[in-house]
PDB file of C-alpha atoms in Angstrom:
ATOM      1  CA  MET A 126      -0.694  -8.747 -20.351  1.00  0.00           C
ATOM      2  CA  ILE A 127       0.565  -9.862 -23.613  1.00  0.00           C
ATOM      3  CA  PHE A 128      -2.010  -8.157 -25.468  1.00  0.00           C
ATOM      4  CA  VAL A 129      -1.023  -4.634 -23.951  1.00  0.00           C
ATOM      5  CA  ALA A 130       2.481  -5.226 -24.873  1.00  0.00           C
ATOM      6  CA  ILE A 131       1.832  -6.225 -28.272  1.00  0.00           C
ATOM      7  CA  GLY A 132      -0.363  -3.232 -28.745  1.00  0.00           C
ATOM      8  CA  GLY A 133       2.177  -0.826 -27.250  1.00  0.00           C
ATOM      9  CA  PHE A 134       5.160  -2.159 -29.892  1.00  0.00           C
ATOM     10  CA  PHE A 135       3.023  -0.868 -32.638  1.00  0.00           C
ATOM     11  CA  GLY A 136       1.939   2.143 -30.965  1.00  0.00           C
ATOM     12  CA  ALA A 137       5.194   2.982 -29.560  1.00  0.00           C
ATOM     13  CA  ILE A 138       6.578   2.871 -33.437  1.00  0.00           C
ATOM     14  CA  ALA A 139       3.535   4.492 -35.191  1.00  0.00           C
ATOM     15  CA  ARG A 140       4.119   7.596 -32.944  1.00  0.00           C
ATOM     16  CA  PHE A 141       7.753   7.793 -32.981  1.00  0.00           C
ATOM     17  CA  TRP A 142       7.232   7.303 -36.842  1.00  0.00           C
ATOM     18  CA  ILE A 143       4.932  10.146 -37.437  1.00  0.00           C
ATOM     19  CA  GLY A 144       7.191  12.292 -34.666  1.00  0.00           C
ATOM     20  CA  GLN A 145      10.180  12.070 -37.465  1.00  0.00           C
ATOM     21  CA  ARG A 146       8.667  13.375 -39.851  1.00  0.00           C
ATOM     22  CA  PHE A 147       6.332  16.218 -38.510  1.00  0.00           C
ATOM     23  CA  ASN A 148       8.098  17.227 -35.291  1.00  0.00           C
ATOM     24  CA  THR A 149      10.996  18.704 -37.625  1.00  0.00           C
ATOM     25  CA  SER A 150       9.387  22.386 -37.759  1.00  0.00           C
ATOM     26  CA  SER A 151       9.648  24.709 -34.377  1.00  0.00           C
ATOM     27  CA  PHE A 152       6.462  23.205 -33.307  1.00  0.00           C
ATOM     28  CA  PRO A 153       5.687  19.467 -32.648  1.00  0.00           C
ATOM     29  CA  PHE A 154       2.626  19.127 -34.667  1.00  0.00           C
ATOM     30  CA  GLY A 155       3.593  15.087 -34.527  1.00  0.00           C
ATOM     31  CA  THR A 156       2.771  15.392 -31.096  1.00  0.00           C
ATOM     32  CA  LEU A 157      -0.252  17.277 -30.885  1.00  0.00           C
ATOM     33  CA  PHE A 158      -1.180  15.225 -34.085  1.00  0.00           C
ATOM     34  CA  VAL A 159      -1.178  11.327 -32.275  1.00  0.00           C
ATOM     35  CA  ASN A 160      -2.668  13.008 -29.389  1.00  0.00           C
ATOM     36  CA  ILE A 161      -5.562  14.358 -30.837  1.00  0.00           C
ATOM     37  CA  ILE A 162      -6.028  11.431 -32.753  1.00  0.00           C
ATOM     38  CA  GLY A 163      -5.386   8.775 -30.082  1.00  0.00           C
ATOM     39  CA  ALA A 164      -7.825  10.448 -27.712  1.00  0.00           C
ATOM     40  CA  PHE A 165     -10.683  10.591 -30.547  1.00  0.00           C
ATOM     41  CA  LEU A 166     -10.023   7.002 -31.586  1.00  0.00           C
ATOM     42  CA  LEU A 167     -10.287   5.738 -27.687  1.00  0.00           C
ATOM     43  CA  GLY A 168     -13.458   7.609 -27.197  1.00  0.00           C
ATOM     44  CA  ILE A 169     -14.701   5.730 -30.402  1.00  0.00           C
ATOM     45  CA  LEU A 170     -13.466   2.146 -29.140  1.00  0.00           C
ATOM     46  CA  ILE A 171     -14.885   2.456 -25.829  1.00  0.00           C
ATOM     47  CA  GLU A 172     -18.145   3.618 -27.277  1.00  0.00           C
ATOM     48  CA  SER A 173     -18.445   0.636 -29.602  1.00  0.00           C
ATOM     49  CA  GLY A 174     -18.578  -1.405 -26.377  1.00  0.00           C
ATOM     50  CA  VAL A 175     -15.439  -3.363 -27.366  1.00  0.00           C
ATOM     51  CA  GLU A 176     -14.212  -5.513 -24.390  1.00  0.00           C
ATOM     52  CA  GLY A 177     -11.294  -8.017 -23.212  1.00  0.00           C
ATOM     53  CA  ASP A 178      -8.505  -8.543 -25.115  1.00  0.00           C
ATOM     54  CA  TRP A 179      -9.367  -6.378 -28.182  1.00  0.00           C
ATOM     55  CA  MET A 180      -9.732  -3.484 -25.381  1.00  0.00           C
ATOM     56  CA  LEU A 181      -6.219  -4.070 -24.121  1.00  0.00           C
ATOM     57  CA  PHE A 182      -4.466  -4.428 -27.426  1.00  0.00           C
ATOM     58  CA  CYS A 183      -6.327  -1.505 -29.252  1.00  0.00           C
ATOM     59  CA  GLY A 184      -7.261   0.833 -26.494  1.00  0.00           C
ATOM     60  CA  THR A 185      -4.636   0.508 -23.504  1.00  0.00           C
ATOM     61  CA  GLY A 186      -1.643  -1.062 -25.672  1.00  0.00           C
ATOM     62  CA  PHE A 187      -2.049   0.636 -28.992  1.00  0.00           C
ATOM     63  CA  LEU A 188      -3.732   4.139 -28.734  1.00  0.00           C
ATOM     64  CA  GLY A 189      -2.152   4.185 -24.945  1.00  0.00           C
ATOM     65  CA  ALA A 190       1.631   4.075 -26.112  1.00  0.00           C
ATOM     66  CA  PHE A 191       0.329   6.021 -29.540  1.00  0.00           C
ATOM     67  CA  THR A 192      -0.271   9.031 -27.311  1.00  0.00           C
ATOM     68  CA  THR A 193       2.312  10.320 -25.038  1.00  0.00           C
ATOM     69  CA  PHE A 194       2.186  12.807 -21.909  1.00  0.00           C
ATOM     70  CA  SER A 195       5.666  13.106 -20.846  1.00  0.00           C
ATOM     71  CA  THR A 196       7.149  14.634 -24.659  1.00  0.00           C
ATOM     72  CA  TRP A 197       4.270  16.758 -24.203  1.00  0.00           C
ATOM     73  CA  MET A 198       5.025  17.839 -21.446  1.00  0.00           C
ATOM     74  CA  LEU A 199       8.668  18.251 -22.219  1.00  0.00           C
ATOM     75  CA  GLU A 200       7.916  20.088 -25.521  1.00  0.00           C
ATOM     76  CA  ALA A 201       5.558  22.471 -23.566  1.00  0.00           C
ATOM     77  CA  ARG A 202       8.409  23.164 -20.857  1.00  0.00           C
ATOM     78  CA  LYS A 203      11.421  23.905 -23.263  1.00  0.00           C
ATOM     79  CA  MET A 204       9.004  27.024 -25.420  1.00  0.00           C
ATOM     80  CA  GLU A 205       8.710  30.330 -24.460  1.00  0.00           C
ATOM     81  CA  VAL A 206       5.530  30.880 -21.796  1.00  0.00           C
ATOM     82  CA  GLY A 207       3.277  32.087 -24.755  1.00  0.00           C
ATOM     83  CA  LYS A 208       3.616  29.579 -26.725  1.00  0.00           C
ATOM     84  CA  ALA A 209       3.682  26.985 -24.297  1.00  0.00           C
ATOM     85  CA  ILE A 210       0.288  28.050 -22.883  1.00  0.00           C
ATOM     86  CA  PHE A 211      -1.199  27.876 -26.511  1.00  0.00           C
ATOM     87  CA  TYR A 212       0.207  24.450 -27.215  1.00  0.00           C
ATOM     88  CA  VAL A 213      -0.950  23.280 -23.892  1.00  0.00           C
ATOM     89  CA  ILE A 214      -4.666  24.605 -24.548  1.00  0.00           C
ATOM     90  CA  ILE A 215      -4.949  23.891 -27.592  1.00  0.00           C
ATOM     91  CA  THR A 216      -3.747  19.961 -26.967  1.00  0.00           C
ATOM     92  CA  CYS A 217      -6.447  19.862 -24.694  1.00  0.00           C
ATOM     93  CA  GLY A 218      -8.888  21.799 -26.198  1.00  0.00           C
ATOM     94  CA  ALA A 219      -8.709  19.530 -29.078  1.00  0.00           C
ATOM     95  CA  GLY A 220      -8.006  16.152 -27.497  1.00  0.00           C
ATOM     96  CA  PHE A 221     -11.128  16.477 -25.167  1.00  0.00           C
ATOM     97  CA  PHE A 222     -13.484  17.930 -28.066  1.00  0.00           C
ATOM     98  CA  GLY A 223     -12.248  14.517 -29.765  1.00  0.00           C
ATOM     99  CA  ALA A 224     -12.935  12.054 -26.830  1.00  0.00           C
ATOM    100  CA  TRP A 225     -16.205  13.898 -26.261  1.00  0.00           C
ATOM    101  CA  LEU A 226     -17.057  13.298 -30.227  1.00  0.00           C
ATOM    102  CA  GLY A 227     -15.872   9.588 -29.796  1.00  0.00           C
ATOM    103  CA  LEU A 228     -17.813   8.888 -26.488  1.00  0.00           C
TER     104      LEU A 228
ATOM    105  CA  MET B 121      20.267  -2.851 -47.497  1.00  0.00           C
ATOM    106  CA  ASN B 122      22.700   0.275 -47.421  1.00  0.00           C
ATOM    107  CA  GLU B 123      24.157   1.080 -43.756  1.00  0.00           C
ATOM    108  CA  LYS B 124      20.884   3.874 -43.842  1.00  0.00           C
ATOM    109  CA  GLU B 125      18.087   1.397 -44.171  1.00  0.00           C
ATOM    110  CA  GLY B 126      19.879  -0.607 -41.385  1.00  0.00           C
ATOM    111  CA  PHE B 127      19.707   2.056 -38.833  1.00  0.00           C
ATOM    112  CA  PHE B 128      16.296   2.612 -40.196  1.00  0.00           C
ATOM    113  CA  VAL B 129      15.054  -0.973 -39.410  1.00  0.00           C
ATOM    114  CA  ASN B 130      16.993  -0.931 -36.505  1.00  0.00           C
ATOM    115  CA  VAL B 131      15.751   2.059 -34.643  1.00  0.00           C
ATOM    116  CA  TYR B 132      11.892   1.316 -35.474  1.00  0.00           C
ATOM    117  CA  LEU B 133      12.397  -1.906 -33.754  1.00  0.00           C
ATOM    118  CA  LEU B 134      14.444  -0.639 -30.756  1.00  0.00           C
ATOM    119  CA  VAL B 135      11.552   1.722 -29.874  1.00  0.00           C
ATOM    120  CA  GLY B 136       8.691  -0.719 -30.691  1.00  0.00           C
ATOM    121  CA  ILE B 137      10.179  -3.193 -28.307  1.00  0.00           C
ATOM    122  CA  GLY B 138      10.833  -0.037 -25.787  1.00  0.00           C
ATOM    123  CA  GLY B 139       6.944   0.284 -26.514  1.00  0.00           C
ATOM    124  CA  PHE B 140       6.101  -2.881 -25.802  1.00  0.00           C
ATOM    125  CA  ILE B 141       7.586  -2.388 -22.124  1.00  0.00           C
ATOM    126  CA  GLY B 142       6.476   0.892 -21.700  1.00  0.00           C
ATOM    127  CA  ALA B 143       2.826  -0.009 -22.088  1.00  0.00           C
ATOM    128  CA  MET B 144       3.021  -3.362 -20.436  1.00  0.00           C
ATOM    129  CA  LEU B 145       4.319  -1.021 -17.055  1.00  0.00           C
ATOM    130  CA  ARG B 146       1.581   1.417 -17.352  1.00  0.00           C
ATOM    131  CA  TYR B 147      -0.989  -1.475 -17.079  1.00  0.00           C
ATOM    132  CA  GLY B 148       0.698  -3.002 -14.512  1.00  0.00           C
ATOM    133  CA  ILE B 149       0.661   0.025 -12.318  1.00  0.00           C
ATOM    134  CA  SER B 150      -3.543   0.201 -13.199  1.00  0.00           C
ATOM    135  CA  VAL B 151      -3.570  -3.432 -12.495  1.00  0.00           C
ATOM    136  CA  MET B 152      -2.144  -2.967  -9.060  1.00  0.00           C
ATOM    137  CA  THR B 153      -3.645   0.386  -8.425  1.00  0.00           C
ATOM    138  CA  GLU B 154      -7.279  -1.066  -8.771  1.00  0.00           C
ATOM    139  CA  MET B 155      -6.635  -3.697  -6.032  1.00  0.00           C
ATOM    140  CA  TRP B 156      -6.344  -0.415  -3.506  1.00  0.00           C
ATOM    141  CA  TRP B 157      -8.371   2.881  -4.985  1.00  0.00           C
ATOM    142  CA  TYR B 158     -11.738   2.512  -5.728  1.00  0.00           C
ATOM    143  CA  GLY B 159     -12.570   6.082  -5.916  1.00  0.00           C
ATOM    144  CA  SER B 160     -13.740   7.621 -10.011  1.00  0.00           C
ATOM    145  CA  PHE B 161     -10.263   9.508  -9.413  1.00  0.00           C
ATOM    146  CA  PRO B 162      -8.036   8.408 -12.085  1.00  0.00           C
ATOM    147  CA  ALA B 163      -4.682   7.528  -9.921  1.00  0.00           C
ATOM    148  CA  ALA B 164      -3.134   5.229 -11.863  1.00  0.00           C
ATOM    149  CA  THR B 165      -2.917   7.004 -14.831  1.00  0.00           C
ATOM    150  CA  LEU B 166      -1.912  10.477 -12.760  1.00  0.00           C
ATOM    151  CA  PHE B 167       0.985   8.815 -11.400  1.00  0.00           C
ATOM    152  CA  ALA B 168       2.136   6.868 -14.793  1.00  0.00           C
ATOM    153  CA  ASN B 169       1.914  10.559 -16.250  1.00  0.00           C
ATOM    154  CA  TYR B 170       4.071  12.079 -13.303  1.00  0.00           C
ATOM    155  CA  ALA B 171       6.263   9.317 -13.165  1.00  0.00           C
ATOM    156  CA  GLY B 172       7.271   9.598 -16.706  1.00  0.00           C
ATOM    157  CA  CYS B 173       7.005  13.257 -16.617  1.00  0.00           C
ATOM    158  CA  PHE B 174      10.180  13.194 -14.243  1.00  0.00           C
ATOM    159  CA  LEU B 175      11.823  10.280 -15.810  1.00  0.00           C
ATOM    160  CA  LEU B 176      12.104  11.536 -19.307  1.00  0.00           C
ATOM    161  CA  PRO B 177      14.179  14.648 -18.994  1.00  0.00           C
ATOM    162  CA  TYR B 178      15.967  12.730 -16.547  1.00  0.00           C
ATOM    163  CA  VAL B 179      16.953   9.675 -17.826  1.00  0.00           C
ATOM    164  CA  SER B 180      17.791  11.716 -21.209  1.00  0.00           C
ATOM    165  CA  CYS B 181      20.247  14.446 -19.274  1.00  0.00           C
ATOM    166  CA  LYS B 182      21.818  10.855 -17.211  1.00  0.00           C
ATOM    167  CA  MET B 183      22.209   9.187 -20.696  1.00  0.00           C
ATOM    168  CA  GLY B 184      24.690  11.660 -22.082  1.00  0.00           C
ATOM    169  CA  SER B 185      26.669  10.902 -25.239  1.00  0.00           C
ATOM    170  CA  PHE B 186      27.800   7.701 -23.904  1.00  0.00           C
ATOM    171  CA  VAL B 187      24.727   5.480 -24.810  1.00  0.00           C
ATOM    172  CA  PRO B 188      23.968   5.057 -28.681  1.00  0.00           C
ATOM    173  CA  THR B 189      21.316   6.980 -30.024  1.00  0.00           C
ATOM    174  CA  ASN B 190      19.220   4.304 -31.129  1.00  0.00           C
ATOM    175  CA  VAL B 191      18.874   3.192 -27.665  1.00  0.00           C
ATOM    176  CA  GLN B 192      18.122   6.222 -26.134  1.00  0.00           C
ATOM    177  CA  LYS B 193      15.394   7.056 -28.485  1.00  0.00           C
ATOM    178  CA  ALA B 194      14.006   3.099 -27.535  1.00  0.00           C
ATOM    179  CA  ILE B 195      14.164   4.240 -23.811  1.00  0.00           C
ATOM    180  CA  THR B 196      12.641   7.677 -24.011  1.00  0.00           C
ATOM    181  CA  SER B 197      10.378   7.677 -27.229  1.00  0.00           C
ATOM    182  CA  GLY B 198       9.694   4.107 -26.730  1.00  0.00           C
ATOM    183  CA  ILE B 199       9.638   2.914 -22.640  1.00  0.00           C
ATOM    184  CA  ILE B 200       8.808   6.645 -21.361  1.00  0.00           C
ATOM    185  CA  GLY B 201       6.528   7.655 -24.153  1.00  0.00           C
ATOM    186  CA  SER B 202       4.745   4.780 -24.375  1.00  0.00           C
ATOM    187  CA  PHE B 203       4.556   4.512 -20.506  1.00  0.00           C
ATOM    188  CA  THR B 204       2.775   7.867 -20.448  1.00  0.00           C
ATOM    189  CA  THR B 205      -0.817   8.485 -22.163  1.00  0.00           C
ATOM    190  CA  PHE B 206      -2.919  11.250 -23.148  1.00  0.00           C
ATOM    191  CA  SER B 207      -5.503   9.309 -25.124  1.00  0.00           C
ATOM    192  CA  ALA B 208      -6.763   7.883 -21.414  1.00  0.00           C
ATOM    193  CA  PHE B 209      -6.162  11.162 -19.717  1.00  0.00           C
ATOM    194  CA  SER B 210      -8.323  12.654 -22.426  1.00  0.00           C
ATOM    195  CA  VAL B 211     -11.360  10.367 -21.785  1.00  0.00           C
ATOM    196  CA  GLU B 212     -11.271   9.706 -18.343  1.00  0.00           C
ATOM    197  CA  THR B 213     -11.470  13.705 -17.960  1.00  0.00           C
ATOM    198  CA  ILE B 214     -14.612  13.671 -20.097  1.00  0.00           C
ATOM    199  CA  ALA B 215     -15.981  10.572 -18.671  1.00  0.00           C
ATOM    200  CA  LEU B 216     -16.035  12.457 -15.082  1.00  0.00           C
ATOM    201  CA  PHE B 217     -17.626  15.743 -16.713  1.00  0.00           C
ATOM    202  CA  GLU B 218     -20.320  13.530 -18.420  1.00  0.00           C
ATOM    203  CA  SER B 219     -21.148  11.839 -15.359  1.00  0.00           C
ATOM    204  CA  GLY B 220     -21.735  15.440 -13.299  1.00  0.00           C
ATOM    205  CA  LYS B 221     -18.349  14.863 -11.475  1.00  0.00           C
ATOM    206  CA  ILE B 222     -17.142  18.189 -12.787  1.00  0.00           C
ATOM    207  CA  ALA B 223     -14.714  18.849  -9.717  1.00  0.00           C
ATOM    208  CA  VAL B 224     -13.221  15.833 -10.165  1.00  0.00           C
ATOM    209  CA  GLY B 225     -12.563  16.728 -13.335  1.00  0.00           C
ATOM    210  CA  LEU B 226     -11.258  19.496 -13.124  1.00  0.00           C
ATOM    211  CA  LEU B 227      -9.193  18.690 -10.290  1.00  0.00           C
ATOM    212  CA  TYR B 228      -7.765  15.708 -12.536  1.00  0.00           C
ATOM    213  CA  LEU B 229      -7.197  18.171 -15.409  1.00  0.00           C
ATOM    214  CA  SER B 230      -5.223  20.898 -13.339  1.00  0.00           C
ATOM    215  CA  LEU B 231      -3.435  18.088 -11.273  1.00  0.00           C
ATOM    216  CA  SER B 232      -1.991  16.602 -14.771  1.00  0.00           C
ATOM    217  CA  ILE B 233      -1.137  19.538 -16.322  1.00  0.00           C
ATOM    218  CA  THR B 234       0.561  21.398 -13.562  1.00  0.00           C
ATOM    219  CA  GLY B 235       1.649  18.405 -11.804  1.00  0.00           C
ATOM    220  CA  GLY B 236       3.244  17.066 -15.205  1.00  0.00           C
ATOM    221  CA  LEU B 237       5.031  20.357 -15.448  1.00  0.00           C
ATOM    222  CA  LEU B 238       6.550  20.706 -12.330  1.00  0.00           C
ATOM    223  CA  PHE B 239       8.070  17.018 -12.667  1.00  0.00           C
ATOM    224  CA  VAL B 240       9.476  17.665 -15.565  1.00  0.00           C
ATOM    225  CA  ARG B 241      10.971  20.633 -14.200  1.00  0.00           C
ATOM    226  CA  LEU B 242      12.116  18.319 -11.262  1.00  0.00           C
ATOM    227  CA  GLY B 243      13.720  15.753 -13.891  1.00  0.00           C
ATOM    228  CA  GLU B 244      15.907  18.471 -15.748  1.00  0.00           C
ATOM    229  CA  GLY B 245      17.251  19.267 -12.614  1.00  0.00           C
ATOM    230  CA  ARG B 246      18.054  16.270 -11.056  1.00  0.00           C
ATOM    231  CA  GLY B 247      19.029  15.104 -14.109  1.00  0.00           C
ATOM    232  CA  ASN B 248      21.881  17.975 -14.516  1.00  0.00           C
ATOM    233  CA  SER B 249      22.893  18.147 -11.099  1.00  0.00           C
ATOM    234  CA  LYS B 250      25.661  15.556 -10.422  1.00  0.00           C
TER     235      LYS B 250
END
């Protein structure tokens, strides 16, 4: 449990820092970036066979907190429909491709 | 250290503490779900993502202006942002596809997106009403 929590501590800070820097324009590049990279890295992590406390720390904790679903959905909700569809598709497309590459 | 730096340190630390709590809650849900859910469908992630989608706009509306900005960010970006996850969602979807469970994968994908958007709307509506 503590490994997940400490991973979450750092994952949230890393995501927040990237968000502050790159979510400034009209498009949330920061959220897009963390979700794609996070999905890719989690794929690699699982494929590499890491288990136990390291998996809880890096995977469930850090990468779980580094990526976010709620912010992504809320951002999509606030966009115009066409842009929101593009945002959802590009995140899923690139994120799934990343996870697939990693796995 | 000037005031601006003080704020800088503060908000990042608070978001980190939020992440500490959010990740732990998400893990707690997945452990509890494993006790009664044996299917290949990733119910725990879906539940956490739904709950977070509802809570993010809801809590943001309810906090209004009387909660300090730092604390608001710790709760929204920290706790709720870390509670929900995209990485597990992607990997679980791809794992379902790769294991040949295409229909389950598509169901998970479509339920996540449509449900997520629906819960965000519900959270907004609930948050704005008295």
